[in-house]
Every structure is written in C-alpha cells, then in structure tokens.
Coordinates of C-alpha atoms in Angstrom, one line a residue:
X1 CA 138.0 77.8 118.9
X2 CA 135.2 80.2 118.1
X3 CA 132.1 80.5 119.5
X4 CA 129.2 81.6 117.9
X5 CA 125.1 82.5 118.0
X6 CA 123.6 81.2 121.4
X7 CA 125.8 80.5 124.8
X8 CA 126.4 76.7 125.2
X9 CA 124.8 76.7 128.2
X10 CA 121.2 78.0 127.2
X11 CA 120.8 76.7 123.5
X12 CA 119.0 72.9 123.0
X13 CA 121.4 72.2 119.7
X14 CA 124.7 72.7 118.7
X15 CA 126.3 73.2 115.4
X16 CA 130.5 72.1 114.8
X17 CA 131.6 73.6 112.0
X18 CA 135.1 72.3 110.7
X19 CA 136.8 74.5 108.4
X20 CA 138.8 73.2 105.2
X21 CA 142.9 73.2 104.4
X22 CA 144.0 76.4 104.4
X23 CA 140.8 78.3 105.8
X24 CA 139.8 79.5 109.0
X25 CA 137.4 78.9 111.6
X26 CA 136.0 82.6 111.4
X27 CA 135.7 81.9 107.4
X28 CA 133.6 78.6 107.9
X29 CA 131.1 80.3 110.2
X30 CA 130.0 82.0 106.9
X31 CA 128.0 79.5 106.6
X32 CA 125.8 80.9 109.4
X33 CA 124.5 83.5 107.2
X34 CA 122.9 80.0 104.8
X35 CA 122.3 77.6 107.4
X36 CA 119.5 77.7 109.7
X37 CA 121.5 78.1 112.9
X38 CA 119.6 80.7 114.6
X39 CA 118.9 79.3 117.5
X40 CA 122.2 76.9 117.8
X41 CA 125.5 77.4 119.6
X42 CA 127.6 77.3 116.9
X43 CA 131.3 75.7 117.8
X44 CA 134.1 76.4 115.1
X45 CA 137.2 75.1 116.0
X46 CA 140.4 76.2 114.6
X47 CA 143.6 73.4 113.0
X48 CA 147.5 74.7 113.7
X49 CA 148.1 76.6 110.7
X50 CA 145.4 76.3 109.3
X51 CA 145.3 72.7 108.0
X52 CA 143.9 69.3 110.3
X53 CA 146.7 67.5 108.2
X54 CA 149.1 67.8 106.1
X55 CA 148.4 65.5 102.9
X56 CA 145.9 64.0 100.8
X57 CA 143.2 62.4 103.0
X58 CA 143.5 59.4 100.5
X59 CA 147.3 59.5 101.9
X60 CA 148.8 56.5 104.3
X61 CA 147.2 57.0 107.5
X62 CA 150.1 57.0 109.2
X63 CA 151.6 59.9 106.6
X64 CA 149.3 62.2 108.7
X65 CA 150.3 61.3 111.8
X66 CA 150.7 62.4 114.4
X67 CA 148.1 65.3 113.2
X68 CA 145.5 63.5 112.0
X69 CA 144.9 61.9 115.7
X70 CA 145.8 65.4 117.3
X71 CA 143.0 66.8 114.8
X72 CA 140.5 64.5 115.6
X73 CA 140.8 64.6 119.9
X74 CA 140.9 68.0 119.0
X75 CA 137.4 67.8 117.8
X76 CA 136.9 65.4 120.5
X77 CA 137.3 68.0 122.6
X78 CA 134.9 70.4 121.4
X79 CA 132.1 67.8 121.3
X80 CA 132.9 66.8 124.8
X81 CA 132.8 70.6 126.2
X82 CA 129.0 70.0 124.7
X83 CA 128.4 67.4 126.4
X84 CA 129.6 68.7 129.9
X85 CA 126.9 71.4 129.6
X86 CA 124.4 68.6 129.5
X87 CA 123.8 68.0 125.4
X88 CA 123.4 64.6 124.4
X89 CA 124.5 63.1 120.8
X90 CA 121.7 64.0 119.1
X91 CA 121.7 67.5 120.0
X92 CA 125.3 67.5 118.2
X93 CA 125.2 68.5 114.2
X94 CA 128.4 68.4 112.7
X95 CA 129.3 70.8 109.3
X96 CA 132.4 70.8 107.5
X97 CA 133.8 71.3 103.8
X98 CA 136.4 70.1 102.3
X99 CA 139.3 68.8 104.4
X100 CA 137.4 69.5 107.4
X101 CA 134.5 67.5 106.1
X102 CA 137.0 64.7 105.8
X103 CA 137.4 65.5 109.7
X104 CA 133.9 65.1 110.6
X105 CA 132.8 62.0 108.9
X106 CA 136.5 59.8 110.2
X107 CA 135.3 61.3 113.7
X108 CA 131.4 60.8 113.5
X109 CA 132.0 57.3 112.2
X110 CA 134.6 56.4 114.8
X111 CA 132.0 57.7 117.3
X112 CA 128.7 57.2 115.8
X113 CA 125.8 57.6 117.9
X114 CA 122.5 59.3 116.6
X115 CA 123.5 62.9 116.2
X116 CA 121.4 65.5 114.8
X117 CA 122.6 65.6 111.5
X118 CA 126.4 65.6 109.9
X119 CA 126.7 67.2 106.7
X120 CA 129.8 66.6 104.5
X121 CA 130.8 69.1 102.2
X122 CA 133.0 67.4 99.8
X123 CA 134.8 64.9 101.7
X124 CA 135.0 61.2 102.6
X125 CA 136.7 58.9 105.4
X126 CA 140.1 58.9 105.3
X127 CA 143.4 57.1 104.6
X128 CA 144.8 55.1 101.6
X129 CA 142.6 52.1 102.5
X130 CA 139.5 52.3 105.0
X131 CA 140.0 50.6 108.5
X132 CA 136.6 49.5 109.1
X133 CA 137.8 47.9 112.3
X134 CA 138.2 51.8 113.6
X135 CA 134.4 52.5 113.1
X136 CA 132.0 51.5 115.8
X137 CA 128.6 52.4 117.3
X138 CA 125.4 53.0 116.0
X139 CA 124.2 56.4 113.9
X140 CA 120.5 55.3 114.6
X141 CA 119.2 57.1 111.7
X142 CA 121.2 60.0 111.8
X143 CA 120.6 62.0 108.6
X144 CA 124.2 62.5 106.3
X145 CA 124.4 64.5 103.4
X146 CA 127.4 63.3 101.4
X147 CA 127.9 66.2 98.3
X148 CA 130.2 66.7 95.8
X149 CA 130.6 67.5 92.3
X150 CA 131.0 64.5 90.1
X151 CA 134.7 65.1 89.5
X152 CA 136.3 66.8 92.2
X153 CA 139.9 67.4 91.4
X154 CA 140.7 66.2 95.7
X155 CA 137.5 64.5 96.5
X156 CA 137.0 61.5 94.2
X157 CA 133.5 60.3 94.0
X158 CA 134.3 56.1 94.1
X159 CA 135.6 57.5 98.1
X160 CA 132.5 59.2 98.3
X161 CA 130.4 56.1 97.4
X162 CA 133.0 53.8 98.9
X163 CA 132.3 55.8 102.3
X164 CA 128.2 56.1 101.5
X165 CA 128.5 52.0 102.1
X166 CA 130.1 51.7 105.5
X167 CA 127.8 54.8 106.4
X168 CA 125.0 52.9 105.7
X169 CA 126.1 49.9 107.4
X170 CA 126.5 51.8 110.4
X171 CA 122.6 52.7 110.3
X172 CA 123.1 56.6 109.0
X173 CA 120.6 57.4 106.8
X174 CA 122.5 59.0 103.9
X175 CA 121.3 61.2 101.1
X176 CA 124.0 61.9 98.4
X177 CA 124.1 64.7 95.8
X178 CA 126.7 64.9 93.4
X179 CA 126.7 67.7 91.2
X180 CA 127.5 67.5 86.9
X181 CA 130.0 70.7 87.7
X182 CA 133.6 70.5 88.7
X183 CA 133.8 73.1 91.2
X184 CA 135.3 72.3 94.9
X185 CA 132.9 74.8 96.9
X186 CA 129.5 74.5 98.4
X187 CA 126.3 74.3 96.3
X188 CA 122.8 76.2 96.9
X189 CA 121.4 73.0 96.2
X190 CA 123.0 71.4 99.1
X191 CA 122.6 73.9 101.4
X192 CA 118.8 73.7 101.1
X193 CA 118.6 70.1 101.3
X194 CA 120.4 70.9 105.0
X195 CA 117.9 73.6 105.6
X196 CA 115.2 71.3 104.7
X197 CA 116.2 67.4 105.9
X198 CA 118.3 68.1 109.0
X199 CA 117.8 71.5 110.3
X200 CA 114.0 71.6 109.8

C-alpha cells in the first residue's frame, strides 16, 4: 500500500483510492492532481499482480474466489489501520475506477455506514446475480456518484442502475451520470461533481 498527502495520524479525512485491473496503486493516485485531497491522507492499496480478481465482475461469485474475499479484507484492512488512528466512518471517502470501483462499492455496501463520500468510477456490485442478503448497515446519506458512459464495453449500465436500487435502499444518497460516449476512463464532468458534492 501507498501512502499519500498528510500522515494518518494528523489529517481529519482519508481518501482510499482502489486502482483498476491491470493498473497500479502509484497510477491511481493520479487522481490527486484532480481531486481535492489536499488536506487528506490518501491510502492506495495495491492487488497481487495487479488485478483484485481475475474475471468479469458480472462472473459467478465463486469464479473469483478465493481473491475476491482476499481483495476485499484486503481493503478491510486498510480501512481498519484508519480507524485505529481514531477516524470514524465518515471520515472515510472511498475512490476507485474500474475494477477497483467494482471493489469499493461490494465493500462499502457490505459495510455501509455513513462515510464521507464513495465515488465509483465505472463500476457496480459484483457477481452474476446480486446477494442482497450480503449487504447490511446503514449509508445514512452517504453521497455516491455512480458514472459511466452509456455503453461501457465491461461496465453495463442495467448493473449500474440495478446497483443504483439496492444503494438507495440502503439510505446512500446516489447521484448518477452516465455519459452519451463509449470511452472506459474518467470524465471531467465527474470529477467536478466530486470536487463539488463530496469533497466540498
């Protein structure tokens, strides 16, 4: 893992950032030079060889075992090391693109608790079929950007939606924007809404 901007131990919020298949953590902390994370210690942790699992998030669950559970009490991990220097839940914002956003929403939604903020980068909760019955807690509000374009050739947008609705149920208060393009990378568009609705 990475560690970024402010020391854990004197910065009031922290920012995970969860890289995509094939990436690195060094490569999602680019997104430090967009996101307002100035004062944040930023947490990037970093998948064996690159990749949290290895196929399609809309795969069996259990095709992605045992990595997908390894992946996620990995990022257990890093939010507990948080929360041993004294953070609480909603000093945690969670970041990731792709794959990795695929990451951070299964986690936040098997542990939901008002957080900061959770932006999703082109991604959705995973497996073949949701398991609601592996979702609990409350988000209390917690803003979510879902974002995508309209056609992603990994990412497609009925999962989006389809994970938009058990969000909500949860009490996350989710703000969607799906792009007309076809492009698998991160928008200006959606960074500013970050910028604006959850780092603010």
């Amino acid at each position: 893992m990475i560690q970024h901007g402010k020391k854990l131990t004197e910065a009031t919020r922290v920012a995970i950032l969860v890289h995509g298949r094939g990436s690195t953590a060094h490569q999602i902390l680019s997104l430090t030079d967009y996101l307002k994370l100035d004062d944040f210690a930023v947490l990037a942790p970093q998948a064996a060889g690159n990749t949290w699992y290895p196929y399609s998030f809309m795969a069996a669950r259990q095709q992605n075992q045992p990595f997908l559970n390894q992946s996620l009490s990995q990022l257990h991990g890093v939010v507990q090391q948080a929360i041993t220097q004294g953070k609480t839940s909603q000093q945690l914002y969670f970041f990731g693109f792709s794959q990795g956003a695929c990451l951070v929403l299964e986690y936040t939604a098997r542990h939901a608790a008002q957080y900061g903020g959770i932006a999703a980068f082109t991604g959705g909760l995973i497996g073949d079929k949701l398991d609601t019955n592996v979702y609990t807690g409350d988000f209390g509000q917690t803003p979510v950007l879902l974002a995508a374009s309209h056609r992603d050739f990994h990412v497609p947008l009925a999962r989006i939606e389809e994970s938009e609705q058990i969000l909500l149920s949860m009490n996350a208060k989710v703000h969607k924007i799906i792009a007309p393009d076809t492009d698998h990378t991160i928008r200006e568009e959606e960074i500013n809404w970050v910028n604006n609705h959850i780092l603010a």
